[in-house]
Tab-separated table of C-alpha atoms in Angstrom:
chain	number	residue	atom	x	y	z
A	1	MET	CA	-12.538	-32.052	8.492
A	2	LYS	CA	-10.705	-34.287	6.633
A	3	PHE	CA	-9.172	-34.378	3.426
A	4	ALA	CA	-6.396	-35.143	1.296
A	5	TYR	CA	-5.674	-32.220	-0.987
A	6	TYR	CA	-3.609	-31.763	-4.250
A	7	LYS	CA	-2.589	-28.860	-5.950
A	8	ALA	CA	-2.978	-29.170	-9.799
A	9	GLU	CA	-0.670	-27.448	-11.825
A	10	SER	CA	-2.792	-27.958	-15.246
A	11	VAL	CA	-5.750	-28.739	-16.177
A	12	GLN	CA	-4.166	-32.187	-17.195
A	13	GLU	CA	-2.747	-33.045	-13.816
A	14	ALA	CA	-6.296	-31.474	-12.366
A	15	MET	CA	-7.966	-33.987	-14.969
A	16	ALA	CA	-5.825	-37.188	-14.344
A	17	MET	CA	-6.159	-36.311	-10.544
A	18	LEU	CA	-9.958	-36.902	-11.089
A	19	GLY	CA	-10.313	-39.825	-13.444
A	20	GLU	CA	-7.451	-41.373	-10.186
A	21	PHE	CA	-10.174	-40.672	-7.642
A	22	GLY	CA	-13.189	-41.038	-8.807
A	23	ASP	CA	-16.139	-40.369	-6.984
A	24	LYS	CA	-14.446	-39.723	-3.801
A	25	GLY	CA	-12.304	-37.190	-5.236
A	26	LYS	CA	-14.047	-33.279	-5.558
A	27	ILE	CA	-12.488	-29.578	-7.196
A	28	VAL	CA	-11.932	-27.149	-4.926
A	29	ALA	CA	-11.298	-23.335	-6.184
A	30	GLY	CA	-12.479	-20.849	-3.598
A	31	GLY	CA	-14.533	-22.985	-1.558
A	32	THR	CA	-16.427	-20.714	-0.436
A	33	ASP	CA	-19.444	-22.777	-0.595
A	34	LEU	CA	-18.019	-26.568	-0.885
A	35	LEU	CA	-15.770	-26.229	2.658
A	36	VAL	CA	-18.950	-24.976	4.571
A	37	GLY	CA	-21.223	-27.492	2.769
A	38	ILE	CA	-18.036	-30.112	4.211
A	39	GLN	CA	-18.476	-29.457	8.337
A	40	HIS	CA	-21.968	-29.028	8.025
A	41	GLY	CA	-23.159	-32.006	6.270
A	42	LYS	CA	-24.551	-30.502	3.078
A	43	TYR	CA	-22.335	-32.816	0.891
A	44	ALA	CA	-20.641	-35.765	1.641
A	45	ALA	CA	-16.261	-35.048	3.078
A	46	PRO	CA	-14.936	-35.636	-0.428
A	47	GLU	CA	-11.761	-38.514	0.700
A	48	ALA	CA	-9.778	-35.916	-1.781
A	49	LEU	CA	-9.736	-32.659	-2.959
A	50	VAL	CA	-7.955	-31.097	-6.254
A	51	ASP	CA	-7.564	-27.955	-5.546
A	52	ILE	CA	-7.465	-25.721	-9.658
A	53	SER	CA	-6.679	-22.256	-7.925
A	54	PHE	CA	-2.593	-22.647	-8.810
A	55	ILE	CA	-3.672	-23.550	-12.581
A	56	ASP	CA	-2.163	-19.874	-14.084
A	57	GLU	CA	-4.805	-20.437	-17.640
A	58	LEU	CA	-7.646	-21.189	-15.270
A	59	SER	CA	-6.874	-16.999	-13.817
A	60	GLN	CA	-7.842	-15.727	-16.630
A	61	LEU	CA	-10.326	-12.590	-16.842
A	62	ASN	CA	-9.139	-11.191	-20.295
A	63	ALA	CA	-11.730	-8.602	-22.001
A	64	GLN	CA	-10.704	-9.036	-25.181
A	65	ASN	CA	-10.623	-5.417	-27.420
A	66	GLY	CA	-13.757	-6.313	-29.264
A	67	ASP	CA	-14.453	-9.483	-29.019
A	68	GLY	CA	-15.883	-10.426	-25.920
A	69	LEU	CA	-14.822	-11.251	-22.223
A	70	SER	CA	-13.473	-14.979	-21.635
A	71	ILE	CA	-13.376	-15.294	-17.550
A	72	GLY	CA	-11.563	-18.686	-16.096
A	73	ALA	CA	-13.162	-20.951	-14.073
A	74	THR	CA	-10.848	-19.748	-11.096
A	75	VAL	CA	-11.759	-15.841	-11.578
A	76	THR	CA	-13.149	-14.673	-8.273
A	77	HIS	CA	-16.049	-12.346	-8.332
A	78	GLY	CA	-13.621	-9.382	-6.451
A	79	ALA	CA	-11.659	-9.904	-10.014
A	80	VAL	CA	-14.595	-9.264	-11.544
A	81	CYS	CA	-15.434	-6.470	-9.880
A	82	LYS	CA	-12.078	-4.791	-9.703
A	83	ALA	CA	-10.692	-5.185	-13.590
A	84	PRO	CA	-11.614	-2.127	-15.460
A	85	ASN	CA	-13.276	-2.174	-18.273
A	86	ILE	CA	-16.157	-4.831	-17.458
A	87	PHE	CA	-19.196	-2.917	-16.376
A	88	GLU	CA	-19.245	-0.686	-19.889
A	89	LYS	CA	-20.038	-3.709	-21.578
A	90	PHE	CA	-21.025	-6.218	-19.252
A	91	PRO	CA	-23.134	-4.255	-16.067
A	92	ALA	CA	-25.767	-7.123	-14.959
A	93	LEU	CA	-22.292	-9.184	-14.444
A	94	VAL	CA	-20.549	-6.496	-12.319
A	95	GLU	CA	-23.506	-5.480	-10.281
A	96	ALA	CA	-23.933	-9.263	-9.834
A	97	CYS	CA	-20.724	-9.972	-8.693
A	98	SER	CA	-20.147	-6.962	-6.224
A	99	GLN	CA	-23.583	-8.032	-4.553
A	100	LEU	CA	-22.466	-11.628	-4.102
A	101	GLY	CA	-21.323	-12.244	-0.360
A	102	SER	CA	-19.329	-9.734	1.142
A	103	PRO	CA	-15.746	-8.088	0.090
A	104	GLN	CA	-14.101	-10.884	1.824
A	105	VAL	CA	-15.902	-13.466	0.253
A	106	ARG	CA	-16.106	-12.009	-2.979
A	107	ASN	CA	-12.368	-11.586	-2.631
A	108	LEU	CA	-11.973	-15.790	-2.288
A	109	ALA	CA	-15.525	-17.158	-4.107
A	110	THR	CA	-15.227	-17.893	-7.913
A	111	VAL	CA	-17.219	-17.200	-10.574
A	112	GLY	CA	-16.957	-21.006	-12.077
A	113	GLY	CA	-17.849	-22.176	-8.543
A	114	ASN	CA	-20.928	-19.968	-8.135
A	115	ILE	CA	-22.434	-21.862	-11.368
A	116	CYS	CA	-20.545	-25.330	-10.854
A	117	ASN	CA	-22.576	-24.594	-7.383
A	118	ALA	CA	-26.286	-24.513	-8.714
A	119	ALA	CA	-27.575	-22.873	-6.279
A	120	PRO	CA	-31.062	-21.511	-7.818
A	121	SER	CA	-30.651	-18.612	-6.251
A	122	ALA	CA	-26.983	-18.369	-7.434
A	123	GLU	CA	-25.561	-14.958	-7.690
A	124	THR	CA	-23.914	-14.647	-11.189
A	125	ALA	CA	-27.121	-17.232	-13.026
A	126	PRO	CA	-29.378	-15.010	-14.435
A	127	ALA	CA	-26.566	-12.534	-15.358
A	128	LEU	CA	-24.751	-14.567	-17.344
A	129	VAL	CA	-27.662	-16.773	-19.166
A	130	VAL	CA	-28.778	-13.238	-20.498
A	131	LEU	CA	-25.125	-12.431	-21.173
A	132	LYS	CA	-25.463	-15.973	-23.618
A	133	ALA	CA	-22.252	-17.322	-21.744
A	134	MET	CA	-21.113	-20.293	-23.220
A	135	ALA	CA	-19.493	-22.717	-20.465
A	136	ARG	CA	-16.007	-24.801	-21.568
A	137	ILE	CA	-16.037	-27.921	-20.122
A	138	ALA	CA	-12.744	-30.455	-20.099
A	139	GLY	CA	-13.312	-34.306	-19.505
A	140	PRO	CA	-11.187	-37.106	-20.527
A	141	SER	CA	-12.679	-37.205	-24.434
A	142	GLY	CA	-11.628	-33.619	-25.073
A	143	GLU	CA	-12.897	-30.555	-24.282
A	144	ARG	CA	-16.762	-30.068	-25.327
A	145	GLN	CA	-18.731	-26.267	-25.209
A	146	ILE	CA	-22.687	-25.992	-23.827
A	147	GLU	CA	-24.863	-23.007	-23.518
A	148	LEU	CA	-24.943	-21.431	-20.045
A	149	ASN	CA	-28.670	-21.691	-20.676
A	150	GLU	CA	-28.701	-25.116	-20.557
A	151	PHE	CA	-26.423	-25.800	-17.855
A	152	PHE	CA	-28.584	-25.684	-15.501
A	153	LEU	CA	-30.451	-29.423	-14.050
A	154	GLY	CA	-31.439	-28.751	-10.740
A	155	PRO	CA	-30.396	-27.538	-7.258
A	156	SER	CA	-26.748	-28.646	-7.369
A	157	ARG	CA	-26.988	-30.015	-10.314
A	158	THR	CA	-25.433	-29.190	-13.512
A	159	ASP	CA	-24.537	-30.728	-17.094
A	160	ILE	CA	-20.842	-31.331	-15.648
A	161	LYS	CA	-20.424	-35.498	-15.490
A	162	GLN	CA	-18.080	-36.960	-13.163
A	163	GLY	CA	-14.580	-36.483	-14.327
A	164	GLU	CA	-15.088	-33.576	-16.376
A	165	MET	CA	-14.105	-30.051	-15.236
A	166	LEU	CA	-15.064	-26.278	-16.264
A	167	VAL	CA	-12.095	-24.732	-17.506
A	168	ASN	CA	-13.672	-21.010	-18.458
A	169	LEU	CA	-16.923	-19.327	-19.341
A	170	GLN	CA	-16.819	-17.049	-22.722
A	171	LEU	CA	-19.162	-14.126	-23.347
A	172	SER	CA	-19.398	-12.895	-26.631
A	173	GLU	CA	-19.894	-8.842	-27.405
A	174	PRO	CA	-23.102	-7.241	-26.921
A	175	ALA	CA	-24.385	-5.816	-29.444
A	176	GLN	CA	-24.966	-2.246	-30.278
A	177	GLY	CA	-27.974	-1.509	-29.392
A	178	SER	CA	-28.084	-3.393	-26.549
A	179	GLY	CA	-28.059	-3.371	-22.702
A	180	ASN	CA	-28.338	-5.518	-19.732
A	181	ALA	CA	-28.824	-4.955	-16.515
A	182	TYR	CA	-29.235	-7.091	-12.584
A	183	PHE	CA	-31.202	-6.916	-9.713
A	184	ARG	CA	-31.350	-9.040	-7.016
A	185	LEU	CA	-33.930	-8.006	-3.925
A	186	SER	CA	-32.866	-9.783	-0.486
A	187	PRO	CA	-33.283	-8.372	3.465
A	188	ARG	CA	-29.282	-7.670	3.717
A	189	ASN	CA	-27.324	-6.095	0.854
A	190	ALA	CA	-24.379	-8.151	2.395
A	191	LEU	CA	-24.042	-11.897	3.514
A	192	ASP	CA	-27.608	-12.947	2.477
A	193	ILE	CA	-28.577	-14.603	-0.653
A	194	ALA	CA	-31.083	-13.180	-2.935
A	195	ILE	CA	-34.684	-13.392	-3.033
A	196	VAL	CA	-35.343	-13.597	-5.889
A	197	ASN	CA	-32.712	-11.813	-8.847
A	198	VAL	CA	-33.806	-11.381	-12.668
A	199	ALA	CA	-31.280	-10.285	-14.901
A	200	ALA	CA	-32.560	-8.502	-18.121
A	201	TYR	CA	-30.404	-8.041	-21.827
A	202	VAL	CA	-32.023	-6.110	-24.644
A	203	LYS	CA	-31.593	-5.407	-28.114
A	204	LEU	CA	-33.157	-2.276	-30.277
A	205	ASN	CA	-33.337	-1.760	-34.174
A	206	LYS	CA	-32.895	1.746	-35.300
A	207	ASP	CA	-36.964	2.063	-34.928
A	208	TYR	CA	-36.196	1.371	-31.150
A	209	ALA	CA	-38.554	-1.818	-31.509
A	210	PHE	CA	-37.323	-5.054	-29.317
A	211	GLU	CA	-35.341	-6.993	-31.299
A	212	ASP	CA	-33.614	-9.570	-28.929
A	213	VAL	CA	-34.906	-9.832	-25.228
A	214	CYS	CA	-33.648	-12.367	-22.557
A	215	ILE	CA	-35.100	-12.214	-18.948
A	216	CYS	CA	-33.608	-14.498	-16.408
A	217	MET	CA	-34.809	-15.271	-13.237
A	218	GLY	CA	-33.355	-16.954	-10.047
A	219	ALA	CA	-34.760	-18.749	-7.391
A	220	VAL	CA	-38.367	-18.648	-8.436
A	221	ALA	CA	-37.218	-22.642	-10.129
A	222	PRO	CA	-35.098	-25.412	-9.375
A	223	THR	CA	-32.412	-23.696	-12.010
A	224	PRO	CA	-32.242	-20.061	-13.264
A	225	LEU	CA	-35.756	-19.815	-15.216
A	226	ARG	CA	-36.126	-17.665	-18.479
A	227	ALA	CA	-39.056	-15.974	-18.534
A	228	SER	CA	-39.134	-16.992	-22.466
A	229	ILE	CA	-42.839	-16.360	-22.362
A	230	ALA	CA	-42.288	-12.527	-21.487
A	231	GLU	CA	-39.672	-12.599	-23.935
A	232	LYS	CA	-41.715	-12.800	-27.042
A	233	ALA	CA	-44.580	-10.602	-25.976
A	234	MET	CA	-41.646	-8.073	-25.781
A	235	PHE	CA	-40.129	-8.665	-29.540
A	236	GLY	CA	-41.446	-6.333	-32.205
A	237	GLU	CA	-43.126	-3.609	-29.720
A	238	THR	CA	-41.309	0.002	-28.640
A	239	PHE	CA	-40.447	-0.069	-24.836
A	240	SER	CA	-43.972	2.007	-22.601
A	241	GLU	CA	-44.509	1.729	-19.222
A	242	LYS	CA	-47.774	-0.742	-20.111
A	243	LEU	CA	-45.306	-3.563	-22.217
A	244	ILE	CA	-42.902	-3.319	-19.147
A	245	ARG	CA	-45.898	-4.450	-16.679
A	246	GLU	CA	-46.885	-6.954	-19.071
A	247	ALA	CA	-43.341	-8.181	-19.387
A	248	GLY	CA	-43.566	-8.507	-15.590
A	249	GLN	CA	-46.921	-9.892	-15.472
A	250	LEU	CA	-45.668	-12.867	-17.385
A	251	ALA	CA	-42.389	-13.151	-15.660
A	252	LYS	CA	-44.633	-13.746	-12.307
A	253	THR	CA	-46.989	-16.401	-14.401
A	254	HIS	CA	-44.246	-17.865	-15.678
A	255	SER	CA	-42.396	-18.420	-12.465
A	256	VAL	CA	-42.810	-21.738	-9.741
A	257	PRO	CA	-40.790	-20.241	-6.469
A	258	ILE	CA	-41.654	-22.068	-3.446
A	259	THR	CA	-41.901	-21.620	0.415
A	260	ASP	CA	-38.742	-21.229	2.536
A	261	VAL	CA	-36.816	-19.582	5.133
A	262	ARG	CA	-35.964	-16.459	2.913
A	263	ALA	CA	-39.705	-15.725	1.569
A	264	SER	CA	-43.298	-17.245	0.794
A	265	ALA	CA	-43.817	-18.728	-2.720
A	266	GLU	CA	-46.442	-15.691	-3.278
A	267	TYR	CA	-44.383	-12.903	-1.969
A	268	ARG	CA	-40.916	-14.460	-4.449
A	269	LYS	CA	-44.154	-14.084	-7.422
A	270	GLU	CA	-44.739	-10.584	-6.362
A	271	MET	CA	-41.411	-9.071	-6.292
A	272	VAL	CA	-40.408	-11.202	-9.076
A	273	ALA	CA	-42.693	-9.082	-11.402
A	274	VAL	CA	-41.338	-6.260	-9.905
A	275	LEU	CA	-37.379	-6.619	-10.559
A	276	THR	CA	-38.562	-8.110	-14.002
A	277	GLU	CA	-39.550	-4.705	-14.724
A	278	ARG	CA	-36.510	-2.936	-13.107
A	279	ALA	CA	-34.446	-4.564	-15.205
A	280	LEU	CA	-35.848	-4.185	-18.247
A	281	THR	CA	-36.093	-0.768	-17.940
A	282	LYS	CA	-32.907	-0.603	-16.717
A	283	ALA	CA	-31.790	-2.915	-19.404
A	284	TYR	CA	-33.083	-0.410	-21.931
A	285	GLU	CA	-32.486	2.745	-20.705
A	286	ARG	CA	-28.746	1.810	-21.242
A	287	ALA	CA	-29.500	0.098	-24.783
A	288	LYS	CA	-30.455	3.838	-25.452
A	289	LEU	CA	-27.018	4.766	-24.710
A	290	ASN	CA	-25.513	2.491	-26.663
A	291	MET	CA	-27.630	2.924	-30.159
B	1	MET	CA	-1.545	-36.432	5.135
B	2	LYS	CA	1.295	-33.974	5.780
B	3	ALA	CA	1.786	-30.553	4.107
B	4	THR	CA	4.727	-28.043	3.955
B	5	VAL	CA	3.919	-24.594	3.685
B	6	CYS	CA	5.637	-22.203	4.074
B	7	PHE	CA	4.329	-18.323	4.075
B	8	SER	CA	4.921	-14.830	5.685
B	9	LEU	CA	2.883	-13.585	8.719
B	10	ASN	CA	3.507	-10.731	10.514
B	11	GLY	CA	6.131	-10.073	8.265
B	12	GLU	CA	8.141	-13.353	9.944
B	13	LYS	CA	8.491	-16.447	7.567
B	14	GLN	CA	6.789	-19.418	8.934
B	15	VAL	CA	7.568	-22.893	8.001
B	16	VAL	CA	4.414	-25.110	8.914
B	17	GLU	CA	4.125	-28.895	9.076
B	18	VAL	CA	0.169	-29.568	9.326
B	19	ASP	CA	-3.025	-31.839	7.754
B	20	PRO	CA	-3.887	-29.633	4.386
B	21	SER	CA	-7.640	-30.069	5.393
B	22	ARG	CA	-7.081	-27.340	7.674
B	23	THR	CA	-7.772	-23.600	7.623
B	24	LEU	CA	-5.385	-20.011	7.835
B	25	LEU	CA	-7.306	-19.635	11.223
B	26	ASP	CA	-7.034	-22.848	12.893
B	27	VAL	CA	-2.861	-22.784	11.883
B	28	ILE	CA	-2.275	-18.972	13.131
B	29	ARG	CA	-4.768	-19.691	16.344
B	30	THR	CA	-3.457	-23.054	17.691
B	31	ASP	CA	-0.262	-23.752	15.638
B	32	LEU	CA	1.195	-20.012	16.325
B	33	SER	CA	-0.464	-19.172	19.040
B	34	LEU	CA	-1.611	-15.985	17.609
B	35	THR	CA	-5.278	-15.336	19.338
B	36	GLY	CA	-6.207	-11.883	17.648
B	37	THR	CA	-7.245	-13.141	15.201
B	38	LYS	CA	-11.398	-14.305	15.917
B	39	LYS	CA	-13.449	-17.711	15.338
B	40	GLY	CA	-16.467	-16.498	14.969
B	41	CYS	CA	-19.022	-18.518	12.808
B	42	GLY	CA	-16.848	-20.838	11.095
B	43	ASP	CA	-18.658	-20.086	7.598
B	44	GLY	CA	-17.133	-17.051	6.143
B	45	ASP	CA	-20.371	-14.948	7.786
B	46	CYS	CA	-19.028	-12.447	10.602
B	47	GLY	CA	-15.576	-11.388	9.254
B	48	GLY	CA	-14.308	-12.228	12.959
B	49	CYS	CA	-11.580	-14.301	11.042
B	50	THR	CA	-10.943	-11.226	8.549
B	51	VAL	CA	-7.169	-11.616	7.713
B	52	LEU	CA	-5.145	-9.685	4.562
B	53	ILE	CA	-3.230	-12.207	2.241
B	54	ASP	CA	-0.768	-10.795	0.209
B	55	GLY	CA	-3.116	-6.744	1.334
B	56	VAL	CA	-6.701	-8.182	0.930
B	57	PRO	CA	-9.013	-9.038	2.997
B	58	TYR	CA	-9.849	-13.141	3.308
B	59	ASN	CA	-12.114	-14.813	5.874
B	60	SER	CA	-8.921	-16.979	7.494
B	61	CYS	CA	-12.103	-19.820	8.535
B	62	LEU	CA	-12.465	-19.990	5.141
B	63	VAL	CA	-8.535	-20.589	3.508
B	64	LEU	CA	-6.966	-24.079	3.115
B	65	ILE	CA	-4.269	-23.521	4.669
B	66	ALA	CA	-2.000	-24.590	2.020
B	67	LYS	CA	-3.691	-21.912	-0.423
B	68	VAL	CA	-1.328	-19.501	1.263
B	69	GLU	CA	1.528	-20.935	-0.537
B	70	GLY	CA	4.701	-17.913	-0.635
B	71	LYS	CA	1.963	-15.319	0.726
B	72	GLU	CA	1.658	-12.502	3.046
B	73	VAL	CA	-0.374	-12.727	4.988
B	74	THR	CA	-0.665	-10.260	7.937
B	75	THR	CA	-3.325	-10.561	11.181
B	76	ILE	CA	-4.197	-7.681	13.889
B	77	GLU	CA	-0.596	-9.207	15.846
B	78	GLY	CA	0.932	-7.504	12.680
B	79	LEU	CA	-0.072	-3.734	13.133
B	80	GLU	CA	1.355	-2.566	15.829
B	81	LYS	CA	5.143	-1.096	15.744
B	82	ASN	CA	7.379	-0.733	18.892
B	83	GLY	CA	4.690	-1.350	21.314
B	84	GLN	CA	2.485	1.239	19.847
B	85	MET	CA	-0.984	0.912	18.292
B	86	HIS	CA	-1.342	1.143	14.802
B	87	PRO	CA	-3.376	4.473	13.919
B	88	ILE	CA	-6.228	2.239	13.231
B	89	GLN	CA	-6.312	0.973	16.710
B	90	GLU	CA	-5.916	3.739	17.906
B	91	ALA	CA	-8.591	5.588	16.419
B	92	PHE	CA	-11.406	2.836	17.135
B	93	VAL	CA	-10.058	3.404	21.123
B	94	ASN	CA	-10.379	6.579	20.824
B	95	HIS	CA	-14.090	6.858	19.317
B	96	GLY	CA	-15.200	4.342	22.000
B	97	ALA	CA	-15.433	1.969	18.312
B	98	ILE	CA	-14.955	-1.308	20.744
B	99	GLN	CA	-17.824	-2.791	23.046
B	100	CYS	CA	-17.012	-6.747	23.691
B	101	GLY	CA	-14.199	-6.584	21.086
B	102	PHE	CA	-14.941	-10.074	19.472
B	103	CYS	CA	-15.427	-7.877	16.234
B	104	THR	CA	-12.554	-5.973	16.033
B	105	PRO	CA	-9.645	-7.680	14.973
B	106	GLY	CA	-11.602	-8.271	11.898
B	107	MET	CA	-13.418	-4.575	12.035
B	108	ILE	CA	-9.620	-2.868	12.055
B	109	MET	CA	-7.734	-5.279	9.157
B	110	SER	CA	-11.361	-4.377	6.964
B	111	ALA	CA	-10.145	-0.585	7.593
B	112	LYS	CA	-6.878	-1.044	6.721
B	113	TYR	CA	-7.691	-2.556	3.384
B	114	ILE	CA	-9.994	0.276	2.769
B	115	LEU	CA	-7.445	2.748	3.635
B	116	ASP	CA	-4.904	1.276	1.723
B	117	LYS	CA	-6.855	1.092	-1.067
B	118	ASN	CA	-8.241	4.518	-0.504
B	119	PRO	CA	-7.274	7.256	1.896
B	120	LYS	CA	-9.728	9.282	1.143
B	121	PRO	CA	-13.034	6.808	1.757
B	122	THR	CA	-16.604	8.613	1.940
B	123	GLU	CA	-19.026	7.246	4.449
B	124	ASN	CA	-20.540	5.008	2.068
B	125	GLU	CA	-17.137	3.635	0.631
B	126	ILE	CA	-16.291	2.615	4.826
B	127	ARG	CA	-19.824	1.283	5.006
B	128	GLN	CA	-19.494	-1.208	1.975
B	129	GLY	CA	-16.291	-1.749	3.419
B	130	ILE	CA	-17.084	-3.404	6.591
B	131	SER	CA	-19.867	-4.757	5.167
B	132	GLY	CA	-18.405	-8.514	5.667
B	133	ASN	CA	-18.178	-7.853	9.205
B	134	LEU	CA	-20.677	-8.108	11.585
B	135	CYS	CA	-20.217	-6.443	15.199
B	136	ARG	CA	-23.419	-7.744	17.674
B	137	CYS	CA	-23.078	-5.037	19.397
B	138	THR	CA	-24.454	-3.133	17.030
B	139	GLY	CA	-22.007	-0.522	17.453
B	140	TYR	CA	-21.503	0.369	13.942
B	141	GLN	CA	-21.918	4.087	13.884
B	142	LYS	CA	-18.992	4.266	16.027
B	143	ILE	CA	-16.385	2.225	14.362
B	144	VAL	CA	-17.972	4.541	10.899
B	145	GLU	CA	-16.371	7.481	12.404
B	146	ALA	CA	-13.126	6.339	13.813
B	147	ILE	CA	-12.992	5.042	10.127
B	148	GLY	CA	-14.014	8.364	8.959
B	149	THR	CA	-11.644	9.908	10.904
B	150	LEU	CA	-8.527	8.612	9.705
B	151	ALA	CA	-9.043	9.748	5.540
B	152	GLY	CA	-6.436	11.643	4.276
B	153	LYS	CA	-4.191	10.850	7.049
B	154	GLU	CA	-1.013	8.687	7.557
B	155	VAL	CA	-2.323	4.583	8.074
């Protein structure tokens, strides 16, 4: 492992460095995936790494009073887990962050990195998608925003173009009457990635009917996948075990998993139904407490 | 390319001039000759290389050396005082929480963090706290018991 290493002190400086190094440079924050990937030849060794973890602005985690949550690009999973008041409104995010890797990895690995790696099984991706995160991206010609749902293009591929970088993720305040939850299946509780993971967000109207439903499945498609058919089927309905089971079956039908070392495609399909039911049920229970 | 990195290691100031593509683990073992911290997988999976940086556990095999500029790093060698074992080390010895010993330095650094953060951890909190440390002798039960005996004690 051999590369030049530069600490960027500001987003502007990082952008300038990225511009200078072109495709020979790469951003590093936590490095938990990048360094291992370089060592194992998964990524071509870059000539230069630009470390953005010393940029103050990017390490900010702000739960603005009544105005959502802003997660800087280098906020670690550990920081999200330890911050007070985040679980109350964004339990799906904390449930995802607290299950990534191990305590040591969570102290180093960043949520922004988890998103930019774009692994199909990325721990935080389904949670951030159902929480309708907006990604703020800086580039040579200024900043732009994109919904996280549109951000993932394939395994290890995102909408971030060369010369651009993620600046932060912005979550809006969850609506009254809404709830969210995240579940993952893995053979071990620590140090393994998910066989399947699912996050759900539901919003109930005053008659307890589903007014907004968002389900996102991980590790069952090349990118995190919205179970949009299941979402539509639930709209306007009230909670019943039958409805939740149907939603799970629709999610299963919608999913397109592969067989790999962790699980067969068939098993993933069965499990995505189960996790969808659990995530919806938990999100519904939380929504009822938030009417 | 060389970088100068200043940090505190077990309370002593260190200034190293090193290739910045090297890891903290590599530098403390090779350049600073503190071999208590073990290299297991080198991928952040096993926890053998766990050290505390500003009191928080990290896999030192994943930490680029330049990241510890200005930080306080504590390794297993930093725990004993005046030739006396640290209470966590004593507890591990007394409870047979050491078999081959390879995971022990990392386990003890994770235990230090668990007890620093919460002087009275539950069994579940201890198990969660060491979930990033693998013991391939599978001696987890005695490790959990050893840490448990320190609950409520000065460590």
